[in-house]
Coordinates of C-alpha atoms in Angstrom, one line a residue:
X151 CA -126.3 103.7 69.9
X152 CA -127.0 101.5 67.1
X153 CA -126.8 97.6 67.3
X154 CA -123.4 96.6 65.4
X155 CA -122.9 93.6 63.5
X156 CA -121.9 90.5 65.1
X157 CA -118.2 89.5 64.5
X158 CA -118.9 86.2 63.6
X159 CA -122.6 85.9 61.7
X160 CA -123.0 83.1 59.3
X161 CA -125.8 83.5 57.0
X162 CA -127.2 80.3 55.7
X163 CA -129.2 79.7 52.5
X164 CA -133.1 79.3 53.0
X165 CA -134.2 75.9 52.3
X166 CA -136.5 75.4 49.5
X167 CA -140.2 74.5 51.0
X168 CA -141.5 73.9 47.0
X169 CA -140.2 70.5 47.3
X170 CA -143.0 67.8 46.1
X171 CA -144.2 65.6 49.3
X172 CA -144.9 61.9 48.8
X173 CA -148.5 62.1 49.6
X174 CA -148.1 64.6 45.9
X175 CA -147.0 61.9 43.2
X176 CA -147.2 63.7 40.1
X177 CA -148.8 62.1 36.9
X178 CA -145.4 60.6 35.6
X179 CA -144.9 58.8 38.6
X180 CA -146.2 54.9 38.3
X181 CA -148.3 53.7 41.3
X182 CA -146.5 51.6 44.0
X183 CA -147.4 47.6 43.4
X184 CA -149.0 45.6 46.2
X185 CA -146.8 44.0 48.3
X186 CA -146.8 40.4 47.4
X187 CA -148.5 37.7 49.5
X188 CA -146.0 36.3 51.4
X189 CA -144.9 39.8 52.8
X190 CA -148.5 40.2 53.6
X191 CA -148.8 37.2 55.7
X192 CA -145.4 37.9 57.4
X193 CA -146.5 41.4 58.2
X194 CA -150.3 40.0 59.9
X195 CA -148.3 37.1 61.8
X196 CA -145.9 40.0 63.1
X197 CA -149.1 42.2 64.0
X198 CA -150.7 39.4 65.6
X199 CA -147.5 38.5 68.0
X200 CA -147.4 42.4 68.6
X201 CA -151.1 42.1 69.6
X202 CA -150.8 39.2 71.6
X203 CA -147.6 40.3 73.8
X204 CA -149.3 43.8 74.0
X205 CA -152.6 41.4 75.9
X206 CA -149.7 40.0 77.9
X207 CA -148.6 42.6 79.6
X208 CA -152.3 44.0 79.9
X209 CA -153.0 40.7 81.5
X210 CA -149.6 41.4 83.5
X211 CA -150.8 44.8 84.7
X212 CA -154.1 44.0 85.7
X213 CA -152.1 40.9 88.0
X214 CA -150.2 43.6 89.4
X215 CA -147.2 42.1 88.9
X216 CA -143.9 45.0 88.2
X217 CA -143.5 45.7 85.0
X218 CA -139.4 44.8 83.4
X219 CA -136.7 46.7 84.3
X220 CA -135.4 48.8 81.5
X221 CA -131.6 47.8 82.9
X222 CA -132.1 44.5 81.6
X223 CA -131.9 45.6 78.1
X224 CA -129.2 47.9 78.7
X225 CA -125.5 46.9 77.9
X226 CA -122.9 46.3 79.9
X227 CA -120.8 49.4 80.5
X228 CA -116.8 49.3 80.6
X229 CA -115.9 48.5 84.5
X230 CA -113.6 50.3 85.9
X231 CA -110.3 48.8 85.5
X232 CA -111.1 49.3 81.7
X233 CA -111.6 52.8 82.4
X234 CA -108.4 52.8 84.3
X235 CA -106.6 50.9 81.7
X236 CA -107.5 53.9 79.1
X237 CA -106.4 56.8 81.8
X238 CA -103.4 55.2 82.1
X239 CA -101.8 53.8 79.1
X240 CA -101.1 55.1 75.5
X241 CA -103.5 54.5 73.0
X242 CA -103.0 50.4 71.3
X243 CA -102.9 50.6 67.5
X244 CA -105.8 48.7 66.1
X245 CA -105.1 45.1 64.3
X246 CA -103.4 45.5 60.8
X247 CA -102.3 49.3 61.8
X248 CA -98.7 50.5 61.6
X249 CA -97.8 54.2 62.4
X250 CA -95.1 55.9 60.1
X251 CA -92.9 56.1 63.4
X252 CA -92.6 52.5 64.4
X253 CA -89.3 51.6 65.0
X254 CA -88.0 55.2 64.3
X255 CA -86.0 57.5 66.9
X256 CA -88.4 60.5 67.3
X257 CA -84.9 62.4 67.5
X258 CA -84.5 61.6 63.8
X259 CA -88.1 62.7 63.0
X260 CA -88.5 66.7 61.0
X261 CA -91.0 69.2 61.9
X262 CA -92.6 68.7 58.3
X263 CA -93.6 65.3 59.2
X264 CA -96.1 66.8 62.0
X265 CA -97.6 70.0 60.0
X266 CA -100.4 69.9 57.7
X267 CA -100.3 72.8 54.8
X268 CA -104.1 72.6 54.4
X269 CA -104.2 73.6 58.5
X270 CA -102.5 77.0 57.8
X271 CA -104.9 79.9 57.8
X272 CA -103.9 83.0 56.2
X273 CA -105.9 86.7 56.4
X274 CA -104.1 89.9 54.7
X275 CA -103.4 92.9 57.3
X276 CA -106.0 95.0 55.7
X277 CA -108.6 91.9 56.6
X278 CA -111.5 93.4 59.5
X279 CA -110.8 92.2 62.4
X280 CA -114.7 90.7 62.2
X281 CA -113.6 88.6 59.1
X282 CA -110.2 87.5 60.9
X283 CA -112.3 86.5 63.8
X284 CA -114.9 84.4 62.4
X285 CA -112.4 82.8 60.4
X286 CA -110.5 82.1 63.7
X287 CA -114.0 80.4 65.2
X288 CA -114.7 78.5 62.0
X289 CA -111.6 77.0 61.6
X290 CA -111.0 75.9 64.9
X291 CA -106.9 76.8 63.9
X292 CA -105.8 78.4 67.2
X293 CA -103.5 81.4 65.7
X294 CA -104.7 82.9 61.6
X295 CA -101.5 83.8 60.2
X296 CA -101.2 87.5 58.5
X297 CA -99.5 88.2 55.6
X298 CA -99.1 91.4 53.4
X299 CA -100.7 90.5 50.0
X300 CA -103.2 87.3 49.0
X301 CA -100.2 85.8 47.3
X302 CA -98.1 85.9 49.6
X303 CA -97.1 83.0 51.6
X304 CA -94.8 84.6 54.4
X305 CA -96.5 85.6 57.3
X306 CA -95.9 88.7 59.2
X307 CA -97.7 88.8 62.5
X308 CA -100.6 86.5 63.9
X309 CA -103.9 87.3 65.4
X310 CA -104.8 84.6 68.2
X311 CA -107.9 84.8 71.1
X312 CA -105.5 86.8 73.3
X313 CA -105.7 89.5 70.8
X314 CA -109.5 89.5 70.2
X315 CA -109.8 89.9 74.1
X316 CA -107.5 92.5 74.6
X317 CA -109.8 93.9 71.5
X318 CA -113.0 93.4 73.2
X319 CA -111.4 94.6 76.7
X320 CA -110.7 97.9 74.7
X321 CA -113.6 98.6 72.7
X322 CA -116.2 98.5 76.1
X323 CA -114.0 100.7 77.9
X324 CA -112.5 97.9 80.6
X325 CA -108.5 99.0 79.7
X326 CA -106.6 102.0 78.8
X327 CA -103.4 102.6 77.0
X328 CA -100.3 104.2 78.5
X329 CA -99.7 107.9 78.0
X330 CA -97.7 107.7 74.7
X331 CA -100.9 105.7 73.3
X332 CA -104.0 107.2 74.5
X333 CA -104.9 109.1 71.2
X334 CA -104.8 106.0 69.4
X335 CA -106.1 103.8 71.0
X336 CA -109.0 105.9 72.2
X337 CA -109.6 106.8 68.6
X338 CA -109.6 103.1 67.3
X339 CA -112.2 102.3 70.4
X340 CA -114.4 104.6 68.8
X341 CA -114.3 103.8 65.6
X342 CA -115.3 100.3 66.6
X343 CA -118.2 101.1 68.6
X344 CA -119.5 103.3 65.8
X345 CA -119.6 99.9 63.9
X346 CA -116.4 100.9 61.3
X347 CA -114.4 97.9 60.2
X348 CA -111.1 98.1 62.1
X349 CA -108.0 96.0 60.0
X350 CA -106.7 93.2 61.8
X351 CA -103.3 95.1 62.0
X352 CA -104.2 97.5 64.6
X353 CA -105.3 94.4 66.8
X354 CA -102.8 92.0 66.0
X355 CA -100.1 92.8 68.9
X356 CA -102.6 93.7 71.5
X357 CA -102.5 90.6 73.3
X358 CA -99.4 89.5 75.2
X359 CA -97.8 86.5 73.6
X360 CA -94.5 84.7 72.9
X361 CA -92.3 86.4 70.4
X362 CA -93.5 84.8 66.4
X363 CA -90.7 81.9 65.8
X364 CA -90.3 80.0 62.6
X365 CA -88.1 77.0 62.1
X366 CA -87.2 75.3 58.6
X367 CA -89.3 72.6 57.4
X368 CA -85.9 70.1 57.9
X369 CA -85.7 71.0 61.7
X370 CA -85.4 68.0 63.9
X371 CA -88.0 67.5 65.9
X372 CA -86.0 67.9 69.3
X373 CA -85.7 71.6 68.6
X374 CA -88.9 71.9 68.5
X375 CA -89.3 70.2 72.4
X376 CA -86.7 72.3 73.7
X377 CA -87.8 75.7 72.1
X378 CA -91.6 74.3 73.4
X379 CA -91.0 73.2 76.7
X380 CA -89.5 76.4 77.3
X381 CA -92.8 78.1 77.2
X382 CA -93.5 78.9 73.9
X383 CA -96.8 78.0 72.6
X384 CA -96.5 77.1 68.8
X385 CA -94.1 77.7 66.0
X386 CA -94.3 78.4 62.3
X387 CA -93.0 75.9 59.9
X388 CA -91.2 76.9 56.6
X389 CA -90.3 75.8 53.6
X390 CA -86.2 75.6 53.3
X391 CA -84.3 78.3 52.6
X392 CA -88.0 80.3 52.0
X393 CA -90.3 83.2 54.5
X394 CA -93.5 80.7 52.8
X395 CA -95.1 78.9 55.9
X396 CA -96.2 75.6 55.5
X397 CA -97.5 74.6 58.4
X398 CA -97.8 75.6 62.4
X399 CA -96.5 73.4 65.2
X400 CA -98.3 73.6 68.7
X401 CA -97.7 72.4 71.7
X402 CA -100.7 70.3 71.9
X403 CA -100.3 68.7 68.2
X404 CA -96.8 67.4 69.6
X405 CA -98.3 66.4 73.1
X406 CA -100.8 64.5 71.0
X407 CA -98.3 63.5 68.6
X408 CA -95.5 61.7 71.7
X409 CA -99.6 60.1 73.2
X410 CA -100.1 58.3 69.7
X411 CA -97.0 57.1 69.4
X412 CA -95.7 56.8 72.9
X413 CA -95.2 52.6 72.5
X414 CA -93.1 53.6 69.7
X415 CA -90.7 55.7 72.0
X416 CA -90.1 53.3 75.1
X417 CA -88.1 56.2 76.9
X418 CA -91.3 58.3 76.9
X419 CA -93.8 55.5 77.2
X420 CA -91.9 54.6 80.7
X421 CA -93.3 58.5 81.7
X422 CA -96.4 58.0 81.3
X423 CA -97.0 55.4 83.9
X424 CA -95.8 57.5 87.1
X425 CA -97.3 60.0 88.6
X426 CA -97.4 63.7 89.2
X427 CA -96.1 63.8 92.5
X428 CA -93.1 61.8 91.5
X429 CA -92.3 63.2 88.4
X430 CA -92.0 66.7 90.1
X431 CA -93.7 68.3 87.0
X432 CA -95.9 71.4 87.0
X433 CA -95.8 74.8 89.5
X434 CA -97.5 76.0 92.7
X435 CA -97.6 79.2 91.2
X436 CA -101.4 79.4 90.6
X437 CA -103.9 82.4 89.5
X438 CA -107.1 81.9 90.3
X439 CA -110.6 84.1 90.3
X440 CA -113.8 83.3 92.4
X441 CA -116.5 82.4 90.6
X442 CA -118.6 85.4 92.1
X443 CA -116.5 87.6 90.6
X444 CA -117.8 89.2 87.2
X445 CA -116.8 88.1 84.1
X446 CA -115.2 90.9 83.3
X447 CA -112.8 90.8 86.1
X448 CA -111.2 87.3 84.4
X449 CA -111.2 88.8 80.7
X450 CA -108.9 91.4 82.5
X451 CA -106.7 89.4 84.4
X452 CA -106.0 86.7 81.5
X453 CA -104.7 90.1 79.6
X454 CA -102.4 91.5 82.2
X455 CA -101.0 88.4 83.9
X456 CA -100.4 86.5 80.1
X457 CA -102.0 83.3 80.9
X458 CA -104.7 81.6 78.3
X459 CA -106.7 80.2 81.1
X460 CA -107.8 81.0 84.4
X461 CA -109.6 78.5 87.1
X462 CA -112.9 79.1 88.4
X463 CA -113.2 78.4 92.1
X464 CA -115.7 78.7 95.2
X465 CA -114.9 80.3 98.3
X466 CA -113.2 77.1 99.5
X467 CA -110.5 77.0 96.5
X468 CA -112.1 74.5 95.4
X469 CA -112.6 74.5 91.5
X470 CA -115.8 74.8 89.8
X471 CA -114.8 75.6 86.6
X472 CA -112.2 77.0 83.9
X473 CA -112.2 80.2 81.7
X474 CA -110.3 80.6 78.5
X475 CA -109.4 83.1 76.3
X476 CA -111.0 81.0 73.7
X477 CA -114.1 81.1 75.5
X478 CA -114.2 85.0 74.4
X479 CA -116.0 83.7 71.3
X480 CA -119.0 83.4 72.9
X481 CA -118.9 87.3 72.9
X482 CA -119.0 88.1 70.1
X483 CA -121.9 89.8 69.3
X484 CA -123.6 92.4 71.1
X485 CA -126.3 90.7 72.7
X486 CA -123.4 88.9 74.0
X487 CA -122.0 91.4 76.1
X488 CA -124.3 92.1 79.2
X489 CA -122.1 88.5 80.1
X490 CA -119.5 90.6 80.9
X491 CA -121.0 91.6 84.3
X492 CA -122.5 88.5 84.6
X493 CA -120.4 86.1 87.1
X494 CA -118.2 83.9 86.0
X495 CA -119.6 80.9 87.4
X496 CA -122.4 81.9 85.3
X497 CA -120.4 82.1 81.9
X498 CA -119.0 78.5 82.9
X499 CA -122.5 77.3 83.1
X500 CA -123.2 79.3 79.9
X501 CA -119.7 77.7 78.3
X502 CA -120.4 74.2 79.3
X503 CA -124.4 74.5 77.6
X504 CA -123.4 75.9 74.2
X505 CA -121.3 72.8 74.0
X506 CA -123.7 70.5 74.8
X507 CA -125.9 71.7 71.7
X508 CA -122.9 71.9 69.6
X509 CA -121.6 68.4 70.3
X510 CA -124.7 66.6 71.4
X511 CA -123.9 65.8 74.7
X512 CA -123.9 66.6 78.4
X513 CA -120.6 68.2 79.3
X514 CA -119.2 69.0 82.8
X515 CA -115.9 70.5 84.4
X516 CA -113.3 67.8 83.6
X517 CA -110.1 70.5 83.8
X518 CA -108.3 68.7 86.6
X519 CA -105.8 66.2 88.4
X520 CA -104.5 65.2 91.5
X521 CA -100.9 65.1 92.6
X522 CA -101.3 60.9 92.8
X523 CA -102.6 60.9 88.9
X524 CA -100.6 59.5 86.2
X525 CA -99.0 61.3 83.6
X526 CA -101.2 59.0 80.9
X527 CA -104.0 60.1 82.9
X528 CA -103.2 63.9 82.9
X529 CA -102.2 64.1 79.0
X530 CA -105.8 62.0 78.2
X531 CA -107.6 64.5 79.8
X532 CA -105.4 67.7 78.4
X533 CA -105.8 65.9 74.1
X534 CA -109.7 65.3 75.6
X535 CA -110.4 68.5 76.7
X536 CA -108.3 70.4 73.7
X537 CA -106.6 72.5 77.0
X538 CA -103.0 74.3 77.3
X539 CA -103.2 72.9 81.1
X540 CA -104.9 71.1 84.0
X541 CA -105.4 72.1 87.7
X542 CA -103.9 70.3 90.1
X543 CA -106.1 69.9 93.4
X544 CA -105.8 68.1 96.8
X545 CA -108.2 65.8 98.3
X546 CA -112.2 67.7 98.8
X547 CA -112.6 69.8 101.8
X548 CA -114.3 68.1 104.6
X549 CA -115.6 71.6 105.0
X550 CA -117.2 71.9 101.7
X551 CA -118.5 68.5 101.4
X552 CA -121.7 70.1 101.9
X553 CA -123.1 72.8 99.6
X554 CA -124.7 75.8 101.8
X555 CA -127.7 77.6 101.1
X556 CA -127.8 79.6 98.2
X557 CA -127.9 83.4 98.6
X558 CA -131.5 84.6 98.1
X559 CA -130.1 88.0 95.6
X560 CA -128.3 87.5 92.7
X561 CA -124.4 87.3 93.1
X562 CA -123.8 90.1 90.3
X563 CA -126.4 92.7 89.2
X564 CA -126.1 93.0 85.4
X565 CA -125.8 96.6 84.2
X566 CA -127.4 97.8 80.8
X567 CA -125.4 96.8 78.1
X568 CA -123.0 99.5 76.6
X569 CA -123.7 98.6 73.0
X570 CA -127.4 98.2 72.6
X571 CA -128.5 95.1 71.9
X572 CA -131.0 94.3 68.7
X573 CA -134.7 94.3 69.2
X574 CA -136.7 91.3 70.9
X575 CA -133.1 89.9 72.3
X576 CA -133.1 88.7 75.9
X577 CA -130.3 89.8 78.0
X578 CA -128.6 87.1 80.0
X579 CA -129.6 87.1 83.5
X580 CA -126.9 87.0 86.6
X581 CA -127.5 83.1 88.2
X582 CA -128.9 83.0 92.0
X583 CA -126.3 80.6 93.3
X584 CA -123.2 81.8 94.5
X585 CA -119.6 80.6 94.8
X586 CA -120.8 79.9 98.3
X587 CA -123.4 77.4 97.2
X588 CA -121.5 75.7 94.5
X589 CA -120.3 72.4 95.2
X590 CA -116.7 72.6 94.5
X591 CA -115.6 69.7 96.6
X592 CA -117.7 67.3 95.4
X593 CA -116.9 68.5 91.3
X594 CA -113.0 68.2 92.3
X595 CA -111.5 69.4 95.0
X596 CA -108.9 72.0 96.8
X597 CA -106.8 74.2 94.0
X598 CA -103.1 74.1 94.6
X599 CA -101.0 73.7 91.5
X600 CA -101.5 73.6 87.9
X601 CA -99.9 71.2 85.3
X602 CA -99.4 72.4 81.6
X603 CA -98.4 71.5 78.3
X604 CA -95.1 73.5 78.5
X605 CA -94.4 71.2 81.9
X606 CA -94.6 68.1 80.0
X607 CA -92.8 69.1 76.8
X608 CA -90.1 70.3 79.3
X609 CA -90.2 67.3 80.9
X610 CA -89.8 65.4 78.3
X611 CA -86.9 67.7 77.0
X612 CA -85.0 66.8 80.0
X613 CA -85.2 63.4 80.1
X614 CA -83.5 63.5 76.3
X615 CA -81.0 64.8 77.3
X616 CA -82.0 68.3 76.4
X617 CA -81.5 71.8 78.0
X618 CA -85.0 73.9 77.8
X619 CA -85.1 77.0 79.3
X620 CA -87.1 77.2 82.7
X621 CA -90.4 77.5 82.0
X622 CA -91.3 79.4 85.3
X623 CA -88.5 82.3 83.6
X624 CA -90.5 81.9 80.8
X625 CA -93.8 82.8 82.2
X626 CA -92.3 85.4 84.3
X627 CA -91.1 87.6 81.2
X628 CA -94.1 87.2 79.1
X629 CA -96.1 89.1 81.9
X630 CA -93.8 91.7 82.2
X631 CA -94.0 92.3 78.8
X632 CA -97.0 94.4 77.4
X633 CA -96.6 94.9 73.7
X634 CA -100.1 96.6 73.4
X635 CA -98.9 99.2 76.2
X636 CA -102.1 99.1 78.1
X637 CA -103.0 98.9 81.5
X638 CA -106.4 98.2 84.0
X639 CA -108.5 100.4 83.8
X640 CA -110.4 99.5 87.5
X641 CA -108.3 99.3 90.6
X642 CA -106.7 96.3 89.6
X643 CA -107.9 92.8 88.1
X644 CA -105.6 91.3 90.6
X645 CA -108.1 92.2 93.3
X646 CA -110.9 89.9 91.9
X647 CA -108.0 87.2 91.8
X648 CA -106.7 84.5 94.2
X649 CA -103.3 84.1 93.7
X650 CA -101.8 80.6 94.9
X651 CA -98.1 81.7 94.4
X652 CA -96.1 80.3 97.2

């Protein structure tokens, strides 16, 4: 079968190699005057220092005495009660600068106040599902609104990650519709592996979300809490008395939003200083998959169970890792996909290096908490991390203090891909070390709760005052529900799964 298109390929423009080089002056250009005297003498008294240190510490060497530490000329890095102090408190506004919402109830505050218009992202239902995606990536939005005609302004579904899962989870074959929907469903799976654009409107409901919900642009702001700390994930702001969306509310944007703020609000400043154990926040109701387990396996069990995230743990329960449904963008192309049978400690590892190169930097697993953590501490990590929740984990294992030996054969055997992948790519290989061998206890510790954003809104909800719906309901209903009608394919994902519910 012929290599399909990526999803999400940006073509950039060749640079221009014809530019002239410096060593090239051309005719026009005047030759460079001589430095003057001064700058001469400045320069061979700075050469001559350079020379004589360089003696110095040839002279030093041949002494044998130890060359300088390289610590000496480092400098001093925060100690750890500054750390502390950052984990723990709300961010201090800097000298001279005032938020809007000093002095201000937040009860009194609108939804408008918190949207941007130039953060809403619009794609008509005709748009591939390829275009919708990459403009999902790009923009870093979390749901791209649809709407009926390039004028239009009203939106009319949305197309999120837990769509382009369930998408991807149907196109290679890993679920099936019910019997009313096998016709079309198995046709539209076709038509995408032969490489045929499929509109974003066959794909928009596949994933199992929260019902669309749109508030007027003079809403007061406690609505919002109560309607998102009763699990739903983010709402669609309109203008008054209009369908035209002007913005899109999240549950992390107000999160961040209460963190910024919080000194402005002293009745949810007072929150942040206690901890999880005392505030009673968050469920014991975990899903969990071993990180032996193929990728696959998760991608499934995120779609039937309703969740956006999954924790990646050893064969301790100790976590090693975290799966999203955003991660699915890393598979988007078909070279991509021989990750799918890959284990999933593997994809973390693969997760964790593509955002190194992206941002620079080393990253590691920073996804959880402990029940004697602050909720300052817990909400820096979540606005850090850009995550719907954190995992919530005992003391280490004395067990597992120790990694064992790693298994000599690879944990998963990676099968040939089912869309071929294009000439001179390298398939991903499955990783030697096992969830075993990975050192779960010393990364975190022992999984046994989880701590989202719906837990705080709802929290805060109910210290106002206000009468939220229980999230735990909440969850409950949106994994019964199954708007896309389809089901596992394989025995079950729950089998690859470790389910904490007590």
């Amino acid at each position: 079968m012929a290599d399909r298109k990526p999803l999400a390929d940006i073509t950039h423009p060749a640079e221009d190699a014809s530019l002239p080089t410096a060593s090239q002056p051309s005719k026009e250009t005047p030759l460079p005057r001589p430095p003057k005297a001064s700058k001469l003498r400045l320069h061979s008294s700075s050469t001559a220092s350079s020379s004589s240190n360089h003696r110095d510490s040839l002279r030093e060497n041949v002494r044998g005495l130890p060359p300088p530490s390289p610590r000496a000329a480092r400098h001093p890095s925060f100690p750890q009660s500054a750390i502390d102090m950052m984990l723990t408190s709300t961010p201090i506004p800097r000298p001279g600068e005032s938020s809007k919402f000093s002095g201000r109830d937040w009860k009194s505050i609108k939804v408008c106040e918190l949207v941007d218009e130039e953060n809403v992202h619009f794609v008509e239902l005709d748009t591939p599902v390829e275009t919708a995606t990459q403009l999902l990536i790009e923009s870093g939005a979390p749901v791209i609104l649809l709407r009926e005609t390039p004028e239009s302004k009203a939106a009319c579904g949305t197309f999120d990650y837990s769509d382009l899962n369930a998408y991807l989870l149907l196109v290679v074959g890993l679920v099936q519709p019910e019997e009313g929907d096998i016709s079309s469903f198995q046709e539209l799976a076709k038509r995408a592996r032969e490489g045929n654009p499929i509109p974003v409107k066959h794909v928009k409901d596949l994933g199992k979300k929260n019902a669309f919900t749109i508030l007027p642009e003079s809403a007061p702001l406690p609505l919002a809490v109560e309607i998102f700390g009763s699990g739903v994930h983010r709402i669609a702001i309109a203008k008054e008395g209009t369908n035209e969306v002007v913005g899109v509310l999240s549950q992390l944007r107000l999160v961040e939003f209460f963190w910024e703020n919080g000194r402005s609000f002293p009745s949810v400043d007072t929150l942040y200083h206690q901890q999880l154990k005392d505030l009673n926040i968050g469920s014991s109701q975990v899903i969990a998959i071993n990180g032996d387990k193929p990728l696959s396996a998760a991608l499934e069990l995120m779609n039937s169970e309703g969740v956006s995230s999954l924790a990646v743990i050893d064969n301790l329960n100790n976590v090693v890792g975290n799966i999203s449904t955003v991660d699915v963008k890393h598979l988007t192309r078909s070279t991509s996909l021989p990750l799918l049978w890959s284990s999933c400690i593997h994809f973390v590892s693969v997760i964790l290096s593509d955002r190194g190169l992206l941002d620079g930097k080393d990253s590691f697993p920073v996804f959880h908490v402990n029940p004697y953590s602050t909720l300052a501490h817990t909400v820096a990590k979540l606005i850090a991390t850009r995550s719907h929740r954190m995992w919530v984990v005992d003391a280490p294992s004395p067990a597992s203090s120790v990694p064992q030996t790693p298994v000599s054969q690879p944990a998963v055997t990676v099968p040939p891909p089912l869309i071929a992948s294009s000439p001179g790519s390298i398939p991903f290989p499955s990783p030697t070390v096992s969830a075993s061998a990975a050192p779960g206890a010393l990364l975190s510790g022992r999984l046994n709760g989880v701590a989202s954003l719906t837990d705080i809104l709802n929290l805060f909800a109910r210290t106002s005052g206000l009468t939220p719906v229980d999230p735990t309901q909440a969850r409950k209903q949106r994994r019964r529900s199954s708007s896309s009608s389809m089901r596992v394919s394989m025995d079950s994902a729950r089998s690859s799964s470790v389910d904490l519910r007590r």
